[in-house]
Amino acid sequence: MSARSNTPDPNDDPGCTQSDAAEEASAARDSEAGLSRRAMLMIGATGAAGLVTGAAAQQTAPAGPGIAAGAVAGMPFRAFVRYGTEGSVEDLRLRGIKPTQVLVRTRGSCGCYTVTSSVLGTFPQNAPAIPNHSGMGIVEAVGAQVRRVRVGDRVLVSGTPWCGQCHQCLTGTPEWCNYLAPGGVPNDPIADMADGTGVIESAVIGGLSEIIVAYEEYCVPIFSDLPDEQIAMLGDTGAVGIAATSVYDPVQIGQNVVIFGAGPIGLAAVQGARAQAAGKIIVIDPVRYRREKALEFGATTVLDPNEDTDTLVDRIRELCAQRTDRLDAGGQVAGNGPFSMQGADLVVEASGLDRFPPAVEVGPDPTGLLALRQAWEVTAPGGSLVTLAVQDGDIAFPASAFCLSGKRIYGGQMAGMNVMRDTERFITAMENGAVNIGAIITATLPLDRVKEGFQRVADRTELGVVFTFG
Ligand SMILES: [Zn+2]
Ligand SMILES: [Zn+2]
């Protein structure tokens, strides 16, 4: 069943589905927060912003016009829309928002390699859609049931939601909050093109648009003065990289970290490893300027996977070797093969496949599978592997080593982030200079240059690309 299938209509009286006692308790809680749920629903039903007044309204009530869905319907805006085999910036008209949705005036949206196919690809897109899957901006209107953000808030629309109530959120895998699951929430058209064709948002977010209509669960209020483009990076690549070293199995002081891929995710992971006081930080990437960036951000060794491809794993294991082979003195047996004792405490796989031919140095395997296999091989027994990239095809591992080698493997959707918990921590680390996501951003471009921006992402000639608005 869809997580949203029971979403109440704002015109329904919630009292008809609750016992009086429960309703009373709920009203008491809401009233402590400054606004009763019934009053909020009334706002949603009538569109009247002035129903709640005084101090209570100032504390909790979303201020200003446009609270109700009807009040924003028809609003004109521009967005990059992919339809058929074409993509272009279109003039759209908003359909309105649901009681559980937030209307965001976009200020920034981070370009992600995963999205290159959606912008530049030649496959037919049957339902017109606004590509991308994150953004940030200012809340301009909220549905009547929204509590987390208010009109006027600065907000990150994260690529991953957090509801705090679904099974995955309650059992320790919030990166797979069910609002993200296929069928978790309806992805209905949010706007119409000039000919009346409805337009949806990719991943119920879109981002390459002056307006984002997002479910509340995807919204993270931002209480920081960091620049828009840096906050935008926290919706996707920037946050994923920092999380890779600090969420599943955080790097401990002096531990060795290996990072495959020095794109925006890998470079943020380098910064995260450095901030966690890692020992060796070994980065593998075929592109020279990316290896140089990695060194700038704290990598201790950079390797080109095209050089000595067959011995790369041995080389990394040697780099991670303990100081002695004296087993009675904390040492470690040297050696290779599936049961090698040598390897890194944490390995981050962030290289991925080539969806388009790179315009820079090309790695040894465009499918990305070789890097994934090598990443597993250089993970030490008891070490952790976080896989972040997308590959093409299937991969095989030696079964007994896969089953017995004690390697912890995290299929790292958003690197395991709880976005409501971790975004705040990452912002603090950015503010105090422990990580510098701004240094990963190499281009900020307007909406009219979306194709150019994603072409550069596909070419791998840029690192962080952020589209900015207004
Ligand atoms: Zn992405
Ligand atoms: Zn959830």
CSV table of C-alpha atoms and ligand atoms in Angstrom, one decimal:
chain,number,residue,atom,x,y,z
A,1,MET,CA,0.0,0.0,0.0
A,2,SER,CA,1.2,3.4,-0.8
A,3,ALA,CA,2.5,5.3,2.3
A,4,ARG,CA,0.4,8.2,1.1
A,5,SER,CA,-2.8,6.3,0.3
A,6,ASN,CA,-4.3,7.3,3.6
A,7,THR,CA,-3.4,10.9,3.3
A,8,PRO,CA,-6.4,12.7,4.7
A,9,ASP,CA,-8.2,15.3,2.6
A,10,PRO,CA,-7.9,18.7,4.2
A,11,ASN,CA,-11.7,19.0,3.9
A,12,ASP,CA,-12.2,15.9,6.0
A,13,ASP,CA,-12.9,16.4,9.7
A,14,PRO,CA,-10.2,14.5,11.5
A,15,GLY,CA,-12.6,14.1,14.5
A,16,CYS,CA,-14.6,11.5,12.5
A,17,THR,CA,-11.6,9.1,12.5
A,18,GLN,CA,-10.4,9.7,16.1
A,19,SER,CA,-11.9,9.0,19.4
A,20,ASP,CA,-12.7,12.0,21.5
A,21,ALA,CA,-9.9,11.3,23.9
A,22,ALA,CA,-7.3,10.9,21.2
A,23,GLU,CA,-8.6,14.0,19.5
A,24,GLU,CA,-8.3,15.9,22.8
A,25,ALA,CA,-4.8,14.7,23.4
A,26,SER,CA,-3.8,15.5,19.9
A,27,ALA,CA,-5.3,19.0,20.3
A,28,ALA,CA,-3.4,19.5,23.5
A,29,ARG,CA,-0.1,18.6,21.9
A,30,ASP,CA,-0.8,20.8,18.9
A,31,SER,CA,-1.9,23.6,21.0
A,32,GLU,CA,1.3,23.4,22.9
A,33,ALA,CA,3.0,23.8,19.6
A,34,GLY,CA,0.9,26.9,19.1
A,35,LEU,CA,-1.7,25.8,16.5
A,36,SER,CA,-4.3,23.1,16.6
A,37,ARG,CA,-4.4,20.5,13.9
A,38,ARG,CA,-8.1,21.3,13.3
A,39,ALA,CA,-7.2,25.0,12.8
A,40,MET,CA,-4.5,24.0,10.3
A,41,LEU,CA,-6.9,21.9,8.4
A,42,MET,CA,-9.3,24.8,8.4
A,43,ILE,CA,-6.6,26.9,6.8
A,44,GLY,CA,-6.1,24.2,4.2
A,45,ALA,CA,-9.8,24.0,3.6
A,46,THR,CA,-10.5,27.7,3.2
A,47,GLY,CA,-7.2,29.2,2.1
A,48,ALA,CA,-7.6,31.9,4.7
A,49,ALA,CA,-4.3,32.8,6.2
A,50,GLY,CA,-5.8,35.0,8.9
A,51,LEU,CA,-7.6,32.3,10.9
A,52,VAL,CA,-4.9,32.1,13.5
A,53,THR,CA,-3.6,35.2,15.1
A,54,GLY,CA,-1.4,36.4,17.9
A,55,ALA,CA,1.6,34.8,19.5
A,56,ALA,CA,0.5,31.3,18.8
A,57,ALA,CA,0.3,32.0,15.1
A,58,GLN,CA,3.8,33.6,15.1
A,59,GLN,CA,5.3,30.5,16.7
A,60,THR,CA,4.0,27.9,14.4
A,61,ALA,CA,1.6,29.1,11.7
A,62,PRO,CA,3.1,29.4,8.3
A,63,ALA,CA,2.9,33.1,7.7
A,64,GLY,CA,1.8,34.9,4.5
A,65,PRO,CA,-0.4,34.1,1.6
A,66,GLY,CA,-0.4,30.9,-0.4
A,67,ILE,CA,-0.9,28.4,2.4
A,68,ALA,CA,-3.7,26.6,0.7
A,69,ALA,CA,-3.2,24.6,-2.4
A,70,GLY,CA,-5.7,26.7,-4.3
A,71,ALA,CA,-3.8,29.9,-3.6
A,72,VAL,CA,-0.8,28.9,-5.7
A,73,ALA,CA,-2.5,27.1,-8.6
A,74,GLY,CA,-1.8,28.8,-11.9
A,75,MET,CA,1.5,30.3,-10.7
A,76,PRO,CA,3.8,30.7,-13.7
A,77,PHE,CA,7.4,29.5,-13.6
A,78,ARG,CA,10.2,28.1,-15.9
A,79,ALA,CA,11.7,24.7,-15.8
A,80,PHE,CA,13.9,22.4,-17.9
A,81,VAL,CA,11.5,19.7,-19.1
A,82,ARG,CA,12.5,16.5,-20.8
A,83,TYR,CA,9.8,15.0,-23.1
A,84,GLY,CA,10.0,12.6,-26.0
A,85,THR,CA,13.6,12.7,-27.0
A,86,GLU,CA,13.9,16.5,-26.4
A,87,GLY,CA,14.7,18.7,-23.5
A,88,SER,CA,14.3,22.4,-23.2
A,89,VAL,CA,13.4,25.2,-20.8
A,90,GLU,CA,9.6,25.6,-20.8
A,91,ASP,CA,7.0,28.0,-19.4
A,92,LEU,CA,4.8,26.1,-17.0
A,93,ARG,CA,1.8,26.8,-14.8
A,94,LEU,CA,1.6,25.2,-11.3
A,95,ARG,CA,-1.3,22.9,-10.6
A,96,GLY,CA,-1.3,23.6,-6.9
A,97,ILE,CA,0.1,21.7,-4.0
A,98,LYS,CA,-1.2,18.9,-1.8
A,99,PRO,CA,-1.8,19.4,2.0
A,100,THR,CA,1.4,17.4,2.6
A,101,GLN,CA,3.6,19.3,0.2
A,102,VAL,CA,5.9,22.3,0.3
A,103,LEU,CA,6.3,24.9,-2.5
A,104,VAL,CA,10.0,25.9,-2.7
A,105,ARG,CA,11.3,28.9,-4.8
A,106,THR,CA,14.5,27.3,-6.0
A,107,ARG,CA,17.9,28.9,-5.4
A,108,GLY,CA,20.2,26.1,-6.2
A,109,SER,CA,20.3,22.5,-7.5
A,110,CYS,CA,23.3,20.2,-7.6
A,111,GLY,CA,24.1,18.5,-10.9
A,112,CYS,CA,24.5,14.8,-10.4
A,113,TYR,CA,26.2,12.3,-12.8
A,114,THR,CA,23.3,9.9,-12.4
A,115,VAL,CA,21.1,12.5,-14.0
A,116,THR,CA,23.2,13.0,-17.2
A,117,SER,CA,21.1,10.4,-19.1
A,118,SER,CA,17.9,12.2,-18.1
A,119,VAL,CA,19.1,15.5,-19.5
A,120,LEU,CA,21.3,14.4,-22.4
A,121,GLY,CA,20.0,10.9,-23.2
A,122,THR,CA,18.3,10.0,-26.4
A,123,PHE,CA,15.8,7.5,-24.9
A,124,PRO,CA,12.2,8.6,-25.2
A,125,GLN,CA,10.6,10.1,-22.1
A,126,ASN,CA,6.9,9.3,-22.2
A,127,ALA,CA,5.7,11.5,-19.4
A,128,PRO,CA,7.2,15.0,-19.5
A,129,ALA,CA,9.4,15.4,-16.5
A,130,ILE,CA,11.7,17.9,-14.7
A,131,PRO,CA,15.0,16.0,-14.2
A,132,ASN,CA,17.4,15.9,-11.2
A,133,HIS,CA,16.7,14.9,-7.6
A,134,SER,CA,17.7,17.6,-5.2
A,135,GLY,CA,17.6,21.4,-4.7
A,136,MET,CA,17.4,24.2,-2.1
A,137,GLY,CA,15.6,27.4,-1.8
A,138,ILE,CA,13.0,29.4,0.1
A,139,VAL,CA,9.7,28.0,1.2
A,140,GLU,CA,7.0,30.0,-0.5
A,141,ALA,CA,3.9,28.0,0.6
A,142,VAL,CA,3.1,24.9,2.6
A,143,GLY,CA,0.2,22.6,2.6
A,144,ALA,CA,-2.1,22.6,5.6
A,145,GLN,CA,-0.6,19.5,7.2
A,146,VAL,CA,3.1,20.5,6.9
A,147,ARG,CA,4.9,21.0,10.2
A,148,ARG,CA,8.6,20.7,9.6
A,149,VAL,CA,9.1,23.9,7.5
A,150,ARG,CA,7.4,27.3,7.4
A,151,VAL,CA,6.9,29.9,4.8
A,152,GLY,CA,10.1,32.0,4.5
A,153,ASP,CA,12.4,29.1,5.7
A,154,ARG,CA,15.6,28.4,3.9
A,155,VAL,CA,15.2,24.7,3.0
A,156,LEU,CA,17.2,21.8,1.5
A,157,VAL,CA,15.2,19.5,-0.7
A,158,SER,CA,17.3,16.4,-0.1
A,159,GLY,CA,17.6,13.6,-2.6
A,160,THR,CA,16.6,11.3,0.3
A,161,PRO,CA,13.7,11.8,2.6
A,162,TRP,CA,13.3,11.1,6.3
A,163,CYS,CA,9.9,10.6,7.8
A,164,GLY,CA,10.9,9.1,11.1
A,165,GLN,CA,7.8,6.9,11.2
A,166,CYS,CA,8.1,4.2,8.5
A,167,HIS,CA,9.6,0.8,9.1
A,168,GLN,CA,13.1,1.7,7.7
A,169,CYS,CA,13.3,5.0,9.5
A,170,LEU,CA,12.4,3.2,12.8
A,171,THR,CA,14.8,0.3,12.3
A,172,GLY,CA,18.1,2.0,11.5
A,173,THR,CA,18.1,2.4,7.7
A,174,PRO,CA,16.7,5.9,7.2
A,175,GLU,CA,18.5,6.2,3.9
A,176,TRP,CA,15.7,3.9,2.6
A,177,CYS,CA,12.9,5.8,4.1
A,178,ASN,CA,9.8,4.3,2.5
A,179,TYR,CA,8.9,7.7,1.0
A,180,LEU,CA,11.7,7.0,-1.4
A,181,ALA,CA,10.5,3.6,-2.4
A,182,PRO,CA,8.8,3.1,-5.7
A,183,GLY,CA,5.2,3.7,-5.1
A,184,GLY,CA,5.9,5.3,-1.7
A,185,VAL,CA,4.3,8.6,-2.6
A,186,PRO,CA,2.3,9.5,-5.7
A,187,ASN,CA,4.3,11.3,-8.4
A,188,ASP,CA,1.5,13.3,-9.9
A,189,PRO,CA,2.0,16.2,-12.4
A,190,ILE,CA,2.8,19.4,-10.6
A,191,ALA,CA,2.4,21.7,-13.5
A,192,ASP,CA,1.1,22.0,-17.1
A,193,MET,CA,2.9,23.0,-20.3
A,194,ALA,CA,1.3,25.6,-22.6
A,195,ASP,CA,-0.6,22.8,-24.4
A,196,GLY,CA,-2.0,21.5,-21.2
A,197,THR,CA,0.3,18.4,-20.9
A,198,GLY,CA,1.1,17.6,-17.3
A,199,VAL,CA,4.7,17.6,-16.1
A,200,ILE,CA,6.0,15.5,-13.3
A,201,GLU,CA,9.2,15.9,-11.2
A,202,SER,CA,11.8,13.2,-11.4
A,203,ALA,CA,12.1,11.4,-8.1
A,204,VAL,CA,9.2,13.6,-6.8
A,205,ILE,CA,11.8,16.4,-6.6
A,206,GLY,CA,13.1,17.5,-10.0
A,207,GLY,CA,15.3,20.5,-9.2
A,208,LEU,CA,16.0,22.1,-12.6
A,209,SER,CA,13.2,24.4,-12.1
A,210,GLU,CA,12.3,27.8,-10.6
A,211,ILE,CA,9.8,25.9,-8.4
A,212,ILE,CA,10.1,22.6,-6.5
A,213,VAL,CA,7.0,21.0,-5.1
A,214,ALA,CA,8.3,18.6,-2.5
A,215,TYR,CA,6.7,16.3,0.1
A,216,GLU,CA,7.5,17.6,3.6
A,217,GLU,CA,9.6,14.5,4.3
A,218,TYR,CA,12.1,15.5,1.7
A,219,CYS,CA,12.5,19.0,3.3
A,220,VAL,CA,15.3,19.8,5.7
A,221,PRO,CA,15.1,23.4,7.2
A,222,ILE,CA,18.5,25.1,7.1
A,223,PHE,CA,19.6,27.4,9.9
A,224,SER,CA,22.9,28.6,8.5
A,225,ASP,CA,24.3,31.4,6.4
A,226,LEU,CA,26.4,29.2,4.2
A,227,PRO,CA,26.0,30.1,0.5
A,228,ASP,CA,23.2,28.6,-1.6
A,229,GLU,CA,25.4,26.6,-3.8
A,230,GLN,CA,27.1,24.9,-0.8
A,231,ILE,CA,23.8,24.0,0.7
A,232,ALA,CA,22.7,22.7,-2.7
A,233,MET,CA,25.6,20.3,-2.6
A,234,LEU,CA,24.2,18.8,0.6
A,235,GLY,CA,21.2,17.5,-1.3
A,236,ASP,CA,23.3,15.1,-3.2
A,237,THR,CA,27.0,14.6,-4.0
A,238,GLY,CA,28.6,16.8,-1.3
A,239,ALA,CA,26.7,15.2,1.6
A,240,VAL,CA,27.1,11.7,0.2
A,241,GLY,CA,30.9,12.0,0.3
A,242,ILE,CA,31.1,13.4,3.8
A,243,ALA,CA,28.6,10.7,5.0
A,244,ALA,CA,30.7,7.9,3.4
A,245,THR,CA,33.4,8.4,6.1
A,246,SER,CA,31.2,9.4,9.0
A,247,VAL,CA,27.9,7.5,9.0
A,248,TYR,CA,28.0,3.7,8.6
A,249,ASP,CA,31.3,3.0,10.2
A,250,PRO,CA,32.9,6.3,11.0
A,251,VAL,CA,36.7,6.5,10.4
A,252,GLN,CA,38.6,6.3,13.6
A,253,ILE,CA,41.8,8.3,14.2
A,254,GLY,CA,44.7,6.9,12.2
A,255,GLN,CA,42.7,4.3,10.2
A,256,ASN,CA,43.5,3.8,6.5
A,257,VAL,CA,40.9,4.9,3.9
A,258,VAL,CA,40.9,4.0,0.2
A,259,ILE,CA,38.6,6.0,-2.1
A,260,PHE,CA,37.9,4.9,-5.7
A,261,GLY,CA,36.9,7.9,-7.8
A,262,ALA,CA,37.8,11.6,-7.2
A,263,GLY,CA,34.7,13.2,-8.6
A,264,PRO,CA,32.6,15.4,-6.3
A,265,ILE,CA,31.6,12.5,-4.1
A,266,GLY,CA,35.0,11.0,-3.8
A,267,LEU,CA,36.6,14.4,-3.1
A,268,ALA,CA,34.0,15.1,-0.4
A,269,ALA,CA,34.9,11.7,1.0
A,270,VAL,CA,38.6,12.7,1.0
A,271,GLN,CA,37.7,15.8,3.0
A,272,GLY,CA,35.6,13.7,5.4
A,273,ALA,CA,38.4,11.2,5.9
A,274,ARG,CA,40.8,14.1,6.6
A,275,ALA,CA,38.4,15.7,9.0
A,276,GLN,CA,38.1,12.3,10.9
A,277,ALA,CA,41.9,12.3,11.2
A,278,ALA,CA,42.4,9.2,9.0
A,279,GLY,CA,45.9,7.7,8.6
A,280,LYS,CA,46.5,7.0,5.0
A,281,ILE,CA,44.0,8.4,2.5
A,282,ILE,CA,44.6,6.6,-0.9
A,283,VAL,CA,42.7,7.8,-3.9
A,284,ILE,CA,42.4,6.1,-7.3
A,285,ASP,CA,41.3,8.0,-10.3
A,286,PRO,CA,42.4,8.0,-14.0
A,287,VAL,CA,42.0,11.7,-14.4
A,288,ARG,CA,45.1,13.7,-13.5
A,289,TYR,CA,43.4,17.0,-12.4
A,290,ARG,CA,41.1,15.0,-10.1
A,291,ARG,CA,44.1,13.2,-8.5
A,292,GLU,CA,45.7,16.6,-8.0
A,293,LYS,CA,42.5,17.9,-6.3
A,294,ALA,CA,42.6,14.8,-4.1
A,295,LEU,CA,46.1,15.6,-2.9
A,296,GLU,CA,45.0,19.2,-2.3
A,297,PHE,CA,42.2,18.0,0.0
A,298,GLY,CA,44.3,15.7,2.0
A,299,ALA,CA,44.9,12.5,0.1
A,300,THR,CA,48.3,10.9,1.2
A,301,THR,CA,48.7,8.8,-2.0
A,302,VAL,CA,47.0,9.0,-5.4
A,303,LEU,CA,47.1,6.2,-8.0
A,304,ASP,CA,46.2,6.0,-11.7
A,305,PRO,CA,44.3,2.8,-12.3
A,306,ASN,CA,45.6,2.7,-15.8
A,307,GLU,CA,49.1,2.2,-14.5
A,308,ASP,CA,49.9,-1.4,-13.4
A,309,THR,CA,46.2,-2.2,-13.5
A,310,ASP,CA,46.8,-5.9,-12.7
A,311,THR,CA,48.9,-5.1,-9.6
A,312,LEU,CA,46.8,-2.2,-8.3
A,313,VAL,CA,45.2,-4.3,-5.6
A,314,ASP,CA,48.6,-5.5,-4.4
A,315,ARG,CA,50.0,-2.0,-4.3
A,316,ILE,CA,47.1,-0.7,-2.2
A,317,ARG,CA,47.4,-3.6,0.2
A,318,GLU,CA,51.1,-2.9,0.6
A,319,LEU,CA,50.3,0.8,1.3
A,320,CYS,CA,47.9,-0.3,4.0
A,321,ALA,CA,50.2,-2.8,5.6
A,322,GLN,CA,50.9,-2.7,9.3
A,323,ARG,CA,54.3,-1.5,10.4
A,324,THR,CA,55.5,-5.0,11.3
A,325,ASP,CA,54.9,-8.6,10.3
A,326,ARG,CA,55.8,-9.7,13.9
A,327,LEU,CA,52.5,-11.4,14.9
A,328,ASP,CA,53.4,-11.3,18.5
A,329,ALA,CA,53.8,-7.5,18.3
A,330,GLY,CA,50.6,-6.4,16.6
A,331,GLY,CA,51.8,-7.4,13.2
A,332,GLN,CA,50.1,-8.8,10.1
A,333,VAL,CA,50.9,-11.4,7.5
A,334,ALA,CA,51.8,-10.0,4.2
A,335,GLY,CA,50.1,-11.7,1.2
A,336,ASN,CA,47.5,-11.4,-1.5
A,337,GLY,CA,44.6,-13.4,-2.7
A,338,PRO,CA,41.0,-13.5,-1.5
A,339,PHE,CA,41.9,-14.0,2.1
A,340,SER,CA,44.7,-11.4,2.3
A,341,MET,CA,44.9,-9.9,5.8
A,342,GLN,CA,46.1,-6.6,4.3
A,343,GLY,CA,43.8,-3.8,3.2
A,344,ALA,CA,42.0,-0.6,4.3
A,345,ASP,CA,39.8,-0.1,7.3
A,346,LEU,CA,37.3,1.8,5.1
A,347,VAL,CA,36.9,1.7,1.3
A,348,VAL,CA,34.7,4.0,-0.6
A,349,GLU,CA,33.7,3.1,-4.1
A,350,ALA,CA,32.7,6.3,-5.9
A,351,SER,CA,33.9,5.9,-9.5
A,352,GLY,CA,31.0,4.3,-11.3
A,353,LEU,CA,30.4,3.7,-15.0
A,354,ASP,CA,30.9,6.0,-18.0
A,355,ARG,CA,27.4,6.7,-19.3
A,356,PHE,CA,29.0,9.0,-21.9
A,357,PRO,CA,32.6,8.9,-23.2
A,358,PRO,CA,34.7,11.1,-20.9
A,359,ALA,CA,36.5,14.1,-22.5
A,360,VAL,CA,39.4,13.5,-20.1
A,361,GLU,CA,41.5,10.5,-19.3
A,362,VAL,CA,39.6,7.2,-19.6
A,363,GLY,CA,39.8,4.5,-16.9
A,364,PRO,CA,40.5,0.8,-17.5
A,365,ASP,CA,36.9,-0.3,-17.4
A,366,PRO,CA,33.9,1.9,-18.5
A,367,THR,CA,31.4,-0.4,-16.8
A,368,GLY,CA,32.8,0.5,-13.4
A,369,LEU,CA,32.8,-3.2,-12.4
A,370,LEU,CA,36.6,-3.5,-12.2
A,371,ALA,CA,36.8,-0.7,-9.6
A,372,LEU,CA,34.0,-2.2,-7.6
A,373,ARG,CA,35.8,-5.6,-7.6
A,374,GLN,CA,39.1,-4.0,-6.6
A,375,ALA,CA,37.3,-1.9,-3.9
A,376,TRP,CA,36.1,-5.2,-2.3
A,377,GLU,CA,39.5,-6.8,-2.7
A,378,VAL,CA,41.3,-4.0,-0.8
A,379,THR,CA,38.9,-4.0,2.1
A,380,ALA,CA,40.6,-5.6,5.0
A,381,PRO,CA,39.0,-8.4,7.0
A,382,GLY,CA,36.8,-6.5,9.5
A,383,GLY,CA,37.0,-3.4,7.3
A,384,SER,CA,34.0,-1.7,5.7
A,385,LEU,CA,33.2,-1.1,2.1
A,386,VAL,CA,30.7,1.7,1.1
A,387,THR,CA,29.5,1.4,-2.5
A,388,LEU,CA,28.1,4.7,-3.8
A,389,ALA,CA,28.4,4.5,-7.6
A,390,VAL,CA,26.2,3.0,-10.2
A,391,GLN,CA,27.7,0.2,-12.4
A,392,ASP,CA,26.5,-1.6,-15.4
A,393,GLY,CA,26.0,-5.4,-15.4
A,394,ASP,CA,26.6,-8.1,-12.8
A,395,ILE,CA,29.7,-8.8,-10.7
A,396,ALA,CA,31.1,-12.1,-9.3
A,397,PHE,CA,33.1,-12.6,-6.2
A,398,PRO,CA,34.9,-15.7,-4.9
A,399,ALA,CA,32.1,-17.2,-2.9
A,400,SER,CA,34.0,-18.4,0.2
A,401,ALA,CA,35.9,-15.2,0.6
A,402,PHE,CA,32.7,-13.2,0.1
A,403,CYS,CA,31.0,-15.3,2.8
A,404,LEU,CA,33.8,-15.6,5.3
A,405,SER,CA,36.2,-12.6,5.0
A,406,GLY,CA,34.5,-10.5,7.6
A,407,LYS,CA,34.1,-7.5,5.3
A,408,ARG,CA,31.2,-5.2,6.1
A,409,ILE,CA,29.5,-4.1,2.8
A,410,TYR,CA,27.2,-1.2,2.8
A,411,GLY,CA,25.1,-0.6,-0.3
A,412,GLY,CA,25.3,3.1,0.3
A,413,GLN,CA,22.2,4.9,-0.9
A,414,MET,CA,23.0,8.4,0.3
A,415,ALA,CA,25.8,6.8,2.2
A,416,GLY,CA,23.4,5.9,5.0
A,417,MET,CA,22.4,9.4,5.9
A,418,ASN,CA,19.6,10.3,8.2
A,419,VAL,CA,19.2,13.7,6.5
A,420,MET,CA,17.5,15.4,9.4
A,421,ARG,CA,20.2,14.3,11.8
A,422,ASP,CA,23.3,14.5,9.6
A,423,THR,CA,22.8,17.6,7.5
A,424,GLU,CA,23.0,19.7,10.6
A,425,ARG,CA,26.3,18.0,11.5
A,426,PHE,CA,27.8,18.5,8.1
A,427,ILE,CA,26.8,22.2,8.0
A,428,THR,CA,28.7,22.7,11.3
A,429,ALA,CA,31.7,20.9,9.9
A,430,MET,CA,31.5,23.2,6.8
A,431,GLU,CA,31.1,26.3,9.0
A,432,ASN,CA,34.1,25.5,11.1
A,433,GLY,CA,36.3,24.7,8.1
A,434,ALA,CA,36.7,21.0,8.8
A,435,VAL,CA,35.4,20.3,5.3
A,436,ASN,CA,35.2,22.7,2.4
A,437,ILE,CA,32.5,21.7,0.0
A,438,GLY,CA,32.7,25.1,-1.7
A,439,ALA,CA,36.1,24.1,-3.0
A,440,ILE,CA,34.6,21.2,-4.9
A,441,ILE,CA,32.2,23.5,-6.8
A,442,THR,CA,33.8,24.3,-10.1
A,443,ALA,CA,30.8,25.8,-12.0
A,444,THR,CA,27.6,27.6,-11.1
A,445,LEU,CA,25.3,28.0,-14.1
A,446,PRO,CA,21.8,29.4,-14.8
A,447,LEU,CA,18.8,27.4,-15.8
A,448,ASP,CA,19.2,28.3,-19.5
A,449,ARG,CA,22.6,26.4,-19.5
A,450,VAL,CA,21.3,23.1,-18.0
A,451,LYS,CA,22.4,21.1,-21.1
A,452,GLU,CA,25.8,22.6,-21.2
A,453,GLY,CA,26.3,22.0,-17.5
A,454,PHE,CA,25.3,18.4,-17.7
A,455,GLN,CA,27.5,17.9,-20.8
A,456,ARG,CA,30.4,19.1,-18.7
A,457,VAL,CA,29.4,16.7,-15.9
A,458,ALA,CA,29.2,13.9,-18.5
A,459,ASP,CA,32.6,14.8,-19.9
A,460,ARG,CA,34.0,14.8,-16.4
A,461,THR,CA,35.6,18.1,-17.0
A,462,GLU,CA,33.9,19.7,-13.9
A,463,LEU,CA,33.6,18.6,-10.3
A,464,GLY,CA,30.6,20.1,-8.5
A,465,VAL,CA,28.2,21.8,-10.8
A,466,VAL,CA,25.3,23.8,-9.2
A,467,PHE,CA,22.5,25.4,-11.1
A,468,THR,CA,21.4,28.7,-9.6
A,469,PHE,CA,18.2,30.7,-9.9
A,470,GLY,CA,17.3,34.3,-9.6
B,1,ZN,ZN,22.3,12.1,-7.4
B,2,ZN,ZN,10.7,6.9,6.7
